[in-house]
Short mmCIF file of C-alpha atoms (C1' of nucleotides) in Angstrom, two decimals:
data_model
loop_
_atom_site.label_atom_id
_atom_site.label_comp_id
_atom_site.label_asym_id
_atom_site.label_seq_id
_atom_site.Cartn_x
_atom_site.Cartn_y
_atom_site.Cartn_z
CA MET F 1 0.06 0.02 -0.13
CA ARG F 2 1.25 3.39 -0.87
CA ALA F 3 1.44 6.48 1.41
CA PRO F 4 -2.09 8.17 1.05
CA THR F 5 -0.09 11.63 1.33
CA GLU F 6 1.60 11.68 -2.13
CA ARG F 7 -1.45 10.44 -4.34
CA GLN F 8 -4.85 10.58 -2.98
CA SER F 9 -7.27 7.66 -3.68
CA ALA F 10 -9.24 7.28 -6.70
CA SER F 11 -12.55 8.48 -5.41
CA GLU F 12 -10.72 11.44 -3.87
CA THR F 13 -9.64 12.29 -7.43
CA ARG F 14 -13.06 12.20 -8.53
CA ASP F 15 -14.36 14.75 -5.89
CA ARG F 16 -11.32 16.88 -6.54
CA ILE F 17 -12.30 17.27 -10.03
CA LEU F 18 -16.05 18.07 -9.10
CA ASP F 19 -14.71 20.54 -6.77
CA ALA F 20 -12.46 22.22 -9.20
CA ALA F 21 -14.98 22.18 -11.84
CA GLU F 22 -17.48 23.74 -9.68
CA ALA F 23 -15.31 26.57 -8.81
CA LEU F 24 -14.12 27.22 -12.22
CA PHE F 25 -17.60 27.06 -13.71
CA VAL F 26 -18.67 29.99 -11.21
CA GLU F 27 -15.58 31.83 -12.14
CA HIS F 28 -15.43 31.59 -15.96
CA GLY F 29 -18.59 29.92 -17.00
CA PHE F 30 -18.97 26.46 -18.73
CA GLU F 31 -17.62 27.19 -22.02
CA ALA F 32 -14.67 29.35 -20.94
CA THR F 33 -13.60 26.36 -18.51
CA THR F 34 -11.46 24.08 -20.29
CA MET F 35 -10.54 20.58 -19.13
CA ARG F 36 -6.91 21.60 -18.79
CA MET F 37 -8.05 24.27 -16.18
CA ILE F 38 -10.12 21.72 -14.40
CA THR F 39 -7.57 18.85 -14.23
CA SER F 40 -4.64 21.10 -13.40
CA ARG F 41 -6.62 22.63 -10.59
CA ALA F 42 -7.60 19.32 -9.27
CA ASP F 43 -4.07 18.11 -9.51
CA ALA F 44 -5.05 15.40 -11.97
CA ASN F 45 -4.30 14.22 -15.38
CA ILE F 46 -5.90 15.69 -18.28
CA ALA F 47 -7.28 12.25 -19.31
CA ALA F 48 -8.86 11.87 -15.78
CA VAL F 49 -12.12 13.79 -16.54
CA ASN F 50 -12.99 11.58 -19.47
CA TYR F 51 -11.98 8.43 -17.55
CA HIS F 52 -14.37 9.49 -14.58
CA PHE F 53 -17.16 11.10 -16.15
CA GLY F 54 -16.92 10.32 -19.81
CA SER F 55 -17.20 13.86 -21.31
CA LYS F 56 -17.26 17.37 -20.24
CA ASP F 57 -20.99 17.59 -20.38
CA ALA F 58 -21.45 14.58 -18.44
CA LEU F 59 -18.97 16.33 -15.74
CA ILE F 60 -21.23 19.54 -15.74
CA GLN F 61 -24.23 17.35 -14.93
CA GLU F 62 -22.34 15.64 -12.20
CA VAL F 63 -21.48 18.88 -10.57
CA PHE F 64 -25.17 19.95 -10.58
CA LYS F 65 -26.63 16.57 -9.30
CA ARG F 66 -24.23 16.13 -6.59
CA ARG F 67 -25.44 19.40 -4.67
CA LEU F 68 -29.14 19.84 -6.20
CA THR F 69 -30.31 16.53 -5.11
CA GLU F 70 -29.18 17.42 -1.50
CA LEU F 71 -30.43 20.98 -1.69
CA ASN F 72 -33.97 20.07 -2.76
CA ARG F 73 -34.03 16.92 -0.22
CA ARG F 74 -33.55 19.51 2.54
CA ARG F 75 -36.05 21.90 1.29
CA LEU F 76 -38.67 19.20 1.17
CA ALA F 77 -37.60 18.10 4.53
CA ALA F 78 -38.07 21.72 5.85
CA LEU F 79 -41.53 21.82 4.29
CA ASP F 80 -42.53 18.34 5.58
CA ARG F 81 -41.65 19.88 9.10
CA GLN F 82 -43.59 22.72 8.73
CA GLU F 83 -46.57 20.94 7.53
CA ALA F 84 -46.34 18.36 10.39
CA GLU F 85 -46.36 21.31 12.89
CA ALA F 86 -49.38 22.75 11.29
CA GLY F 87 -51.23 19.61 11.24
CA GLY F 88 -53.24 20.29 8.24
CA ALA F 89 -53.97 23.87 8.52
CA PRO F 90 -52.38 25.99 5.50
CA LEU F 91 -48.94 27.31 6.32
CA LYS F 92 -48.07 30.95 6.88
CA PRO F 93 -46.37 32.18 3.69
CA SER F 94 -43.42 32.97 5.88
CA ARG F 95 -42.81 29.45 6.69
CA ILE F 96 -42.91 28.29 3.05
CA VAL F 97 -40.68 31.08 2.00
CA GLU F 98 -37.91 30.21 4.56
CA ALA F 99 -38.42 26.59 3.84
CA PHE F 100 -37.53 27.04 0.07
CA PHE F 101 -35.25 30.14 -0.01
CA GLY F 102 -33.86 29.99 3.64
CA THR F 103 -32.68 26.53 3.02
CA ALA F 104 -30.90 27.64 -0.07
CA LEU F 105 -29.12 30.43 1.69
CA GLU F 106 -28.24 28.21 4.58
CA MET F 107 -26.40 26.01 1.99
CA ALA F 108 -24.77 28.82 0.35
CA ALA F 109 -23.39 30.17 3.75
CA ASP F 110 -21.84 26.64 4.10
CA THR F 111 -18.70 27.57 2.44
CA ALA F 112 -16.76 24.43 4.00
CA HIS F 113 -18.70 22.35 1.72
CA GLY F 114 -18.61 24.26 -1.19
CA GLY F 115 -22.09 25.67 -0.82
CA HIS F 116 -21.49 29.21 -1.54
CA THR F 117 -19.85 28.33 -4.93
CA PHE F 118 -22.32 25.95 -6.00
CA MET F 119 -25.31 28.50 -5.17
CA ARG F 120 -23.96 30.93 -7.26
CA LEU F 121 -23.45 28.74 -9.98
CA LEU F 122 -26.94 27.45 -9.87
CA GLY F 123 -28.42 30.90 -9.67
CA ARG F 124 -26.67 31.74 -12.83
CA THR F 125 -27.71 28.80 -14.58
CA TYR F 126 -31.38 29.31 -14.48
CA THR F 127 -31.09 32.28 -16.92
CA GLU F 128 -28.40 30.69 -18.96
CA PRO F 129 -29.24 29.05 -22.38
CA ASN F 130 -27.38 25.95 -21.88
CA GLY F 131 -29.79 23.45 -23.28
CA PHE F 132 -29.05 20.27 -21.62
CA VAL F 133 -28.35 21.92 -18.18
CA ARG F 134 -31.73 23.52 -18.12
CA GLN F 135 -33.46 20.30 -19.19
CA PHE F 136 -31.62 18.60 -16.42
CA LEU F 137 -32.44 21.40 -14.00
CA ALA F 138 -36.19 21.31 -14.85
CA GLU F 139 -36.25 17.49 -13.95
CA GLU F 140 -34.56 17.95 -10.76
CA TYR F 141 -36.66 20.92 -9.50
CA ALA F 142 -40.08 19.44 -10.58
CA GLU F 143 -41.15 17.80 -7.40
CA ALA F 144 -39.99 20.48 -5.05
CA VAL F 145 -41.39 23.28 -7.08
CA GLU F 146 -44.89 21.35 -7.25
CA ARG F 147 -44.85 21.00 -3.41
CA PHE F 148 -43.94 24.39 -2.79
CA LEU F 149 -46.37 25.92 -5.01
CA ALA F 150 -49.09 23.76 -3.89
CA ALA F 151 -48.37 25.03 -0.23
CA LEU F 152 -48.51 28.82 -1.29
CA TYR F 153 -51.77 28.20 -3.30
CA ARG F 154 -53.16 26.93 0.13
CA ALA F 155 -51.59 29.57 2.02
CA LEU F 156 -52.79 32.52 -0.17
CA PRO F 157 -56.20 31.33 -1.41
CA ASP F 158 -57.33 34.83 -2.53
CA VAL F 159 -54.37 35.47 -4.59
CA PRO F 160 -54.83 34.23 -8.26
CA ARG F 161 -52.30 31.44 -8.96
CA GLU F 162 -50.78 33.02 -11.83
CA GLU F 163 -49.79 35.80 -9.57
CA ILE F 164 -48.32 33.45 -7.21
CA LEU F 165 -46.53 31.95 -9.76
CA TRP F 166 -44.89 35.27 -11.02
CA ARG F 167 -44.13 36.23 -7.72
CA PHE F 168 -42.33 33.06 -6.92
CA HIS F 169 -40.28 33.57 -10.19
CA PHE F 170 -39.50 37.07 -8.84
CA MET F 171 -38.44 35.76 -5.66
CA MET F 172 -36.05 33.19 -7.53
CA GLY F 173 -34.62 36.23 -9.07
CA ALA F 174 -34.06 38.16 -6.12
CA MET F 175 -32.43 34.91 -4.28
CA SER F 176 -30.17 34.50 -7.19
CA TYR F 177 -29.16 38.06 -6.96
CA ALA F 178 -28.70 37.78 -3.23
CA ILE F 179 -26.52 34.93 -3.44
CA ALA F 180 -24.46 36.29 -6.48
CA GLY F 181 -24.15 38.92 -3.77
CA THR F 182 -21.57 41.43 -3.34
CA ASP F 183 -19.62 40.89 -6.46
CA ALA F 184 -22.29 41.99 -8.36
CA LEU F 185 -23.39 44.76 -5.90
CA GLN F 186 -19.94 46.26 -5.98
CA LEU F 187 -20.09 46.37 -9.82
CA PHE F 188 -22.28 49.52 -9.12
CA ALA F 189 -21.60 50.68 -5.42
CA GLY F 190 -18.16 50.52 -4.28
CA LYS F 191 -19.00 52.07 -0.93
CA PHE F 192 -20.44 48.86 0.26
CA ASP F 193 -19.30 47.35 3.42
CA ASP F 194 -21.99 45.40 5.38
CA ALA F 195 -21.59 42.24 3.28
CA ALA F 196 -21.93 39.99 6.50
CA PRO F 197 -23.46 36.91 5.36
CA GLU F 198 -25.46 36.24 8.43
CA ARG F 199 -27.40 39.31 7.98
CA LEU F 200 -28.27 38.45 4.30
CA LEU F 201 -30.96 35.72 5.27
CA PRO F 202 -33.15 38.18 7.28
CA ARG F 203 -32.63 41.20 4.77
CA LEU F 204 -33.78 38.56 2.05
CA MET F 205 -36.72 37.32 3.70
CA SER F 206 -37.88 40.63 4.64
CA PHE F 207 -37.79 41.68 1.14
CA LEU F 208 -39.31 38.50 -0.33
CA LEU F 209 -42.40 38.49 1.99
CA GLY F 210 -43.00 42.21 1.35
CA GLY F 211 -42.95 41.37 -2.39
CA LEU F 212 -45.16 38.15 -1.88
CA ARG F 213 -47.72 39.81 0.05
CA ALA F 214 -47.82 43.11 -1.81
CA PRO F 215 -51.19 44.30 -2.79
CA LEU F 216 -52.35 42.89 -6.17
CA PRO F 217 -51.82 45.10 -9.33
CA GLY F 218 -54.81 47.00 -9.91
CA GLN F 219 -55.51 47.44 -6.33
CA GLY F 220 -54.89 50.65 -4.77
CA VAL F 221 -55.70 49.67 -1.09
CA PRO F 222 -53.92 46.82 0.63
CA GLY F 223 -55.98 44.21 2.22
CA GLU F 224 -59.08 45.19 0.20
CA ASN F 225 -59.79 42.53 -2.59
CA GLY F 226 -61.33 44.33 -5.46
CA ARG F 227 -60.69 42.80 -8.91
CA GLY F 228 -58.43 39.85 -9.23
CA ALA F 229 -60.86 37.17 -8.39
CA PRO F 230 -59.88 34.49 -6.05
CA THR F 231 -59.25 31.18 -7.44
CA ARG F 232 -61.37 28.36 -6.53
CA GLN F 233 -60.45 26.63 -3.21
CA MET J 1 -24.85 53.05 -58.65
CA ARG J 2 -25.90 49.57 -57.87
CA ALA J 3 -29.48 48.45 -56.86
CA PRO J 4 -29.87 48.68 -52.95
CA THR J 5 -32.11 45.47 -53.15
CA GLU J 6 -29.36 43.02 -53.81
CA ARG J 7 -26.78 44.22 -51.25
CA GLN J 8 -27.39 46.65 -48.41
CA SER J 9 -25.27 49.52 -47.66
CA ALA J 10 -22.12 49.43 -45.54
CA SER J 11 -23.86 50.90 -42.38
CA GLU J 12 -26.54 48.47 -42.76
CA THR J 13 -24.21 45.59 -42.62
CA ARG J 14 -22.85 46.84 -39.63
CA ASP J 15 -26.35 47.04 -37.84
CA ARG J 16 -27.23 43.69 -39.12
CA ILE J 17 -24.20 42.16 -37.56
CA LEU J 18 -25.01 43.92 -34.36
CA ASP J 19 -28.49 42.72 -34.51
CA ALA J 20 -27.33 39.09 -35.18
CA ALA J 21 -24.91 39.20 -32.56
CA GLU J 22 -27.41 40.20 -30.04
CA ALA J 23 -29.99 37.65 -30.67
CA LEU J 24 -27.42 35.09 -30.83
CA PHE J 25 -25.63 35.99 -27.49
CA VAL J 26 -29.05 35.77 -25.90
CA GLU J 27 -29.80 32.39 -27.28
CA HIS J 28 -26.48 30.76 -26.86
CA GLY J 29 -24.20 33.15 -24.75
CA PHE J 30 -21.07 34.72 -25.64
CA GLU J 31 -18.72 31.87 -25.79
CA ALA J 32 -20.71 29.70 -27.51
CA THR J 33 -21.60 32.15 -30.30
CA THR J 34 -19.01 31.96 -33.02
CA MET J 35 -18.32 34.51 -35.66
CA ARG J 36 -19.32 32.25 -38.27
CA MET J 37 -22.75 31.99 -36.71
CA ILE J 38 -22.93 35.79 -36.37
CA THR J 39 -21.89 36.54 -39.99
CA SER J 40 -24.06 33.78 -41.45
CA ARG J 41 -27.16 35.22 -39.67
CA ALA J 42 -26.42 38.61 -40.75
CA ASP J 43 -25.99 37.62 -44.23
CA ALA J 44 -22.71 39.11 -44.22
CA ASN J 45 -18.84 37.67 -44.68
CA ILE J 46 -16.77 36.08 -42.09
CA ALA J 47 -14.22 38.77 -42.46
CA ALA J 48 -16.89 41.64 -41.73
CA VAL J 49 -16.75 41.46 -38.20
CA ASN J 50 -12.93 42.13 -37.99
CA TYR J 51 -13.33 44.71 -40.65
CA HIS J 52 -16.16 46.53 -38.75
CA PHE J 53 -15.31 46.05 -35.02
CA GLY J 54 -11.73 44.66 -34.90
CA SER J 55 -12.49 41.69 -32.79
CA LYS J 56 -15.23 39.66 -31.39
CA ASP J 57 -14.71 40.97 -27.89
CA ALA J 58 -15.00 44.83 -29.32
CA LEU J 59 -18.40 43.44 -31.15
CA ILE J 60 -19.78 42.45 -27.71
CA GLN J 61 -19.02 45.94 -26.26
CA GLU J 62 -20.55 47.36 -29.06
CA VAL J 63 -23.75 45.36 -28.70
CA PHE J 64 -23.93 46.93 -25.29
CA LYS J 65 -23.27 50.11 -25.88
CA ARG J 66 -25.51 50.71 -28.39
CA ARG J 67 -28.55 49.83 -26.13
CA LEU J 68 -27.43 50.71 -22.85
CA THR J 69 -26.61 54.11 -23.55
CA GLU J 70 -29.99 54.85 -24.61
CA LEU J 71 -31.79 52.98 -21.68
CA ASN J 72 -29.75 54.88 -18.90
CA ARG J 73 -30.66 58.20 -21.10
CA ARG J 74 -34.25 57.41 -20.90
CA ARG J 75 -34.05 56.20 -17.16
CA LEU J 76 -32.35 59.57 -16.18
CA ALA J 77 -34.94 61.58 -18.29
CA ALA J 78 -37.69 59.91 -16.36
CA LEU J 79 -36.30 60.66 -13.19
CA ASP J 80 -35.55 64.42 -14.02
CA ARG J 81 -39.30 64.65 -15.05
CA GLN J 82 -40.32 63.20 -11.69
CA GLU J 83 -37.97 65.64 -10.02
CA ALA J 84 -39.29 68.37 -11.95
CA GLU J 85 -42.94 67.62 -10.92
CA ALA J 86 -41.95 67.29 -7.37
CA GLY J 87 -40.15 70.59 -7.01
CA GLY J 88 -37.55 69.89 -4.55
CA ALA J 89 -39.66 67.43 -2.33
CA PRO J 90 -38.53 64.04 -2.01
CA LEU J 91 -39.93 61.51 -4.78
CA LYS J 92 -42.30 58.70 -3.92
CA PRO J 93 -40.67 55.40 -3.86
CA SER J 94 -42.91 54.11 -6.55
CA ARG J 95 -42.26 57.05 -8.91
CA ILE J 96 -38.40 56.45 -8.54
CA VAL J 97 -38.90 52.54 -9.00
CA GLU J 98 -40.89 52.99 -12.00
CA ALA J 99 -38.58 55.36 -13.69
CA PHE J 100 -35.82 52.76 -13.12
CA PHE J 101 -37.41 49.50 -13.69
CA GLY J 102 -40.43 50.58 -15.71
CA THR J 103 -38.23 52.20 -18.43
CA ALA J 104 -36.42 48.96 -18.65
CA LEU J 105 -39.50 46.99 -19.04
CA GLU J 106 -40.72 49.35 -21.62
CA MET J 107 -37.74 48.88 -23.45
CA ALA J 108 -38.05 45.06 -23.23
CA ALA J 109 -41.51 45.51 -24.44
CA ASP J 110 -40.17 47.31 -27.46
CA THR J 111 -39.87 44.19 -29.57
CA ALA J 112 -39.50 46.06 -32.78
CA HIS J 113 -36.13 47.65 -31.84
CA GLY J 114 -34.79 44.40 -30.44
CA GLY J 115 -35.39 45.79 -26.96
CA HIS J 116 -36.74 42.48 -25.61
CA THR J 117 -33.72 40.51 -26.72
CA PHE J 118 -31.21 43.07 -25.55
CA MET J 119 -32.91 43.34 -21.98
CA ARG J 120 -32.73 39.42 -21.47
CA LEU J 121 -29.10 39.59 -22.46
CA LEU J 122 -28.44 42.62 -19.98
CA GLY J 123 -30.06 40.70 -17.12
CA ARG J 124 -28.17 37.82 -17.63
CA THR J 125 -24.96 39.45 -17.99
CA TYR J 126 -24.87 40.97 -14.44
CA THR J 127 -24.31 37.90 -12.97
CA GLU J 128 -22.10 36.53 -15.63
CA PRO J 129 -18.39 36.39 -14.99
CA ASN J 130 -17.12 37.88 -18.14
CA GLY J 131 -14.51 40.19 -17.07
CA PHE J 132 -14.34 42.95 -19.53
CA VAL J 133 -18.22 43.09 -20.12
CA ARG J 134 -18.64 43.65 -16.40
CA GLN J 135 -16.13 46.26 -16.22
CA PHE J 136 -17.73 48.00 -19.03
CA LEU J 137 -21.03 47.52 -17.70
CA ALA J 138 -19.83 49.11 -14.27
CA GLU J 139 -18.80 52.19 -16.10
CA GLU J 140 -21.92 52.65 -18.34
CA TYR J 141 -24.08 52.26 -15.14
CA ALA J 142 -22.30 54.28 -12.82
CA GLU J 143 -24.12 57.81 -13.27
CA ALA J 144 -27.58 56.41 -13.50
CA VAL J 145 -27.26 54.02 -10.21
CA GLU J 146 -25.79 57.20 -8.46
CA ARG J 147 -28.76 59.21 -9.13
CA PHE J 148 -31.26 56.70 -8.44
CA LEU J 149 -29.71 55.56 -5.20
CA ALA J 150 -29.63 59.10 -4.14
CA ALA J 151 -33.40 59.65 -5.02
CA LEU J 152 -34.20 56.44 -2.81
CA TYR J 153 -32.13 57.70 0.12
CA ARG J 154 -33.93 60.92 0.16
CA ALA J 155 -37.12 59.04 -0.26
CA LEU J 156 -36.64 56.61 2.56
CA PRO J 157 -34.72 58.64 5.12
CA ASP J 158 -35.53 56.30 7.95
CA VAL J 159 -34.09 53.08 6.06
CA PRO J 160 -30.35 52.42 6.37
CA ARG J 161 -28.57 53.15 3.36
CA GLU J 162 -27.21 49.55 3.24
CA GLU J 163 -30.49 48.00 3.44
CA ILE J 164 -31.76 50.30 0.37
CA LEU J 165 -28.51 49.20 -1.48
CA TRP J 166 -29.37 45.51 -1.00
CA ARG J 167 -33.12 45.96 -1.78
CA PHE J 168 -32.15 47.67 -4.90
CA HIS J 169 -30.07 44.67 -5.63
CA PHE J 170 -32.90 42.40 -4.91
CA MET J 171 -35.07 44.35 -7.24
CA MET J 172 -32.40 44.03 -9.89
CA GLY J 173 -32.64 40.41 -9.57
CA ALA J 174 -36.31 40.24 -9.71
CA MET J 175 -36.39 42.55 -12.90
CA SER J 176 -33.85 40.23 -14.47
CA TYR J 177 -36.05 37.22 -14.05
CA ALA J 178 -39.15 39.16 -15.03
CA ILE J 179 -37.53 39.77 -18.27
CA ALA J 180 -36.02 36.34 -18.68
CA GLY J 181 -39.56 35.50 -18.36
CA THR J 182 -41.71 32.77 -19.57
CA ASP J 183 -38.72 30.89 -20.81
CA ALA J 184 -37.33 30.36 -17.40
CA LEU J 185 -40.82 30.16 -15.75
CA GLN J 186 -41.81 27.29 -17.83
CA LEU J 187 -38.69 25.52 -16.79
CA PHE J 188 -40.71 24.52 -13.71
CA ALA J 189 -44.24 25.13 -14.33
CA GLY J 190 -45.90 24.19 -17.53
CA LYS J 191 -49.39 25.03 -16.75
CA PHE J 192 -48.46 28.64 -17.17
CA ASP J 193 -50.67 30.64 -19.70
CA ASP J 194 -51.08 34.34 -18.81
CA ALA J 195 -47.75 35.73 -20.01
CA ALA J 196 -49.41 38.71 -21.48
CA PRO J 197 -46.48 41.27 -21.45
CA GLU J 198 -48.78 44.26 -20.76
CA ARG J 199 -49.45 42.83 -17.35
CA LEU J 200 -45.98 42.28 -16.73
CA LEU J 201 -45.17 45.68 -15.54
CA PRO J 202 -47.75 46.31 -12.93
CA ARG J 203 -47.03 42.75 -11.72
CA LEU J 204 -43.33 43.47 -11.24
CA MET J 205 -44.10 46.94 -9.70
CA SER J 206 -46.33 45.41 -7.00
CA PHE J 207 -43.83 42.86 -6.05
CA LEU J 208 -40.98 45.38 -6.07
CA LEU J 209 -42.61 48.00 -4.21
CA GLY J 210 -43.97 45.47 -1.52
CA GLY J 211 -40.22 44.55 -1.04
CA LEU J 212 -38.68 47.70 -1.10
CA ARG J 213 -41.09 49.04 1.57
CA ALA J 214 -41.23 45.63 3.86
CA PRO J 215 -40.50 46.15 7.29
CA LEU J 216 -36.80 46.07 8.03
CA PRO J 217 -35.45 42.98 9.37
CA GLY J 218 -35.55 42.42 13.10
CA GLN J 219 -38.75 44.38 13.29
CA GLY J 220 -41.91 42.48 13.66
CA VAL J 221 -44.33 45.22 13.46
CA PRO J 222 -44.72 47.32 9.96
CA GLY J 223 -44.46 50.86 10.50
CA GLU J 224 -42.74 50.88 13.85
CA ASN J 225 -39.08 51.81 13.71
CA GLY J 226 -37.38 50.08 16.52
CA ARG J 227 -33.90 49.11 16.00
CA GLY J 228 -32.34 49.59 12.68
CA ALA J 229 -31.41 53.17 13.38
CA PRO J 230 -31.94 55.74 10.67
CA THR J 231 -28.91 56.96 8.95
CA ARG J 232 -28.23 60.67 9.13
CA GLN J 233 -29.99 63.28 6.85
"C1'" DG L 1 -6.36 4.02 -12.33
"C1'" DT L 2 -2.94 7.09 -14.41
"C1'" DC L 3 -0.21 9.13 -17.65
"C1'" DT L 4 1.75 10.63 -22.47
"C1'" DA L 5 1.18 11.93 -27.02
"C1'" DT L 6 -1.72 12.87 -30.56
"C1'" DA L 7 -5.69 12.57 -33.46
"C1'" DG L 8 -9.42 15.37 -35.11
"C1'" DT L 9 -12.24 19.48 -34.71
"C1'" DG L 10 -13.41 24.11 -34.71
"C1'" DG L 11 -12.47 28.37 -33.32
"C1'" DG L 12 -10.71 33.79 -34.31
"C1'" DA L 13 -8.20 36.30 -37.29
"C1'" DT L 14 -5.78 38.00 -41.41
"C1'" DA L 15 -3.48 38.37 -46.21
"C1'" DG L 16 -4.44 39.85 -50.43
"C1'" DA L 17 -7.40 39.54 -54.70
"C1'" DC L 18 -11.38 42.07 -56.27
"C1'" DG N 1 -16.25 47.38 -48.26
"C1'" DT N 2 -16.25 42.72 -49.56
"C1'" DC N 3 -14.79 38.04 -50.19
"C1'" DT N 4 -11.98 33.46 -50.07
"C1'" DA N 5 -8.56 30.81 -48.56
"C1'" DT N 6 -5.84 29.92 -45.11
"C1'" DC N 7 -3.14 30.21 -40.95
"C1'" DC N 8 -2.43 29.34 -36.33
"C1'" DC N 9 -4.04 28.11 -32.19
"C1'" DA N 10 -6.84 25.85 -28.32
"C1'" DC N 11 -9.97 22.66 -27.28
"C1'" DT N 12 -12.10 17.61 -26.53
"C1'" DA N 13 -11.44 13.04 -26.87
"C1'" DT N 14 -8.95 8.93 -26.99
"C1'" DA N 15 -5.52 5.15 -27.75
"C1'" DG N 16 -2.06 2.66 -25.89
"C1'" DA N 17 1.96 2.41 -22.76
"C1'" DC N 18 2.66 1.75 -17.79
#
DNA sequence: GTCTATAGTGGGATAGAC
DNA sequence: GTCTATCCCACTATAGAC
């Protein structure tokens, strides 16, 4: 048996490649990241990616699958917990929003496990036009989105479902930028010093809930439901 | 003189290249879009890009400059108009938000002039890691962001400036997704049929204002200013 | 499972005729 | 200002030795 200090085991090589790829994809994007960059950063051979993953595209998919499955597992677990506590009653919107977006930010705060890196990548990828990655995201997300939307529909029975759908979409955008975070912010505001990550979650939550519960368009007075007929149930 | 039907004039070739590049960048991203794709779509020769712009990177910059200058010109004009009407008094947040984000959505609705295509590209590019494009965006945006932030600081004197900065950032995210729009939405919600663009603006505005005016984090009760000390002025 | 060497492809850019 | 032909380079992927 060889000393494990010099060369790590095979499975570790695989993980190092995934970590390196993840970081480089964030930094440079998918296309601009080359196999040579990945393998050199992972301290592996140029042929290792093809050996372990088969192709660059397959590697990209693995980078996502590794974290996304876990993220949505946690999200659904958080939702389950809330629903168990509520015992059949509709949840408060704030609980639902926290289970979905709070879990994501939690994972983004977990720098030790590459959470931050990945969440930035994920946020960016939604709006990116990369065919097979989007297809893949859609599949991985289907179940979670389904359940969270259903919870929101129950929580806000007076709000038209399409309005909720759009607001969910807007919230995703806000979250994406929240995680992309300081980098993008400094782009137009150098004088920015309070980037404390532990304050990000409450900041984002206030904003999201304010947006989610805002008066419907075409209604001047909050609380009063004029047009915008409630959907059934 | 030649018949102008067969081959368009030189300046038109330049514009066709810009249009083609813009559309292809949205569809495939910067890296994945090749010179050959651009020139063939623009019905121009492969050498034309280098003749007119010097390089692919310079072309990318031109694609942005062409529309961004106009967008921010309109935004500042809208702000000027509001400030003239207010005659020295602080503006209502809704007016400021509309001047900034409404103008962008207006431009996005202007499909005839490639507005929609460009706004999608712009929204995506914020979070993209393309070095020289970001640098460039920062410069083009500096003046407009400066003035709009100042207006928001005046409009919301009790809200800490950093909070406003973050919320402005979140609003940018929501807008970006709003414009990316249906494409991304359908990714996780097939049953989505009300994509009427004329309804997008009021939808987004309600959401943004709800978020902007949400109670500050750490304050349970809206309207009551406990912690989160007002910044000076 | 790791490596070197290389095949094969497609990119951006340009020289030079028209 | 437009075009063809081509150069040169960097990339992914693989064959085959170890």
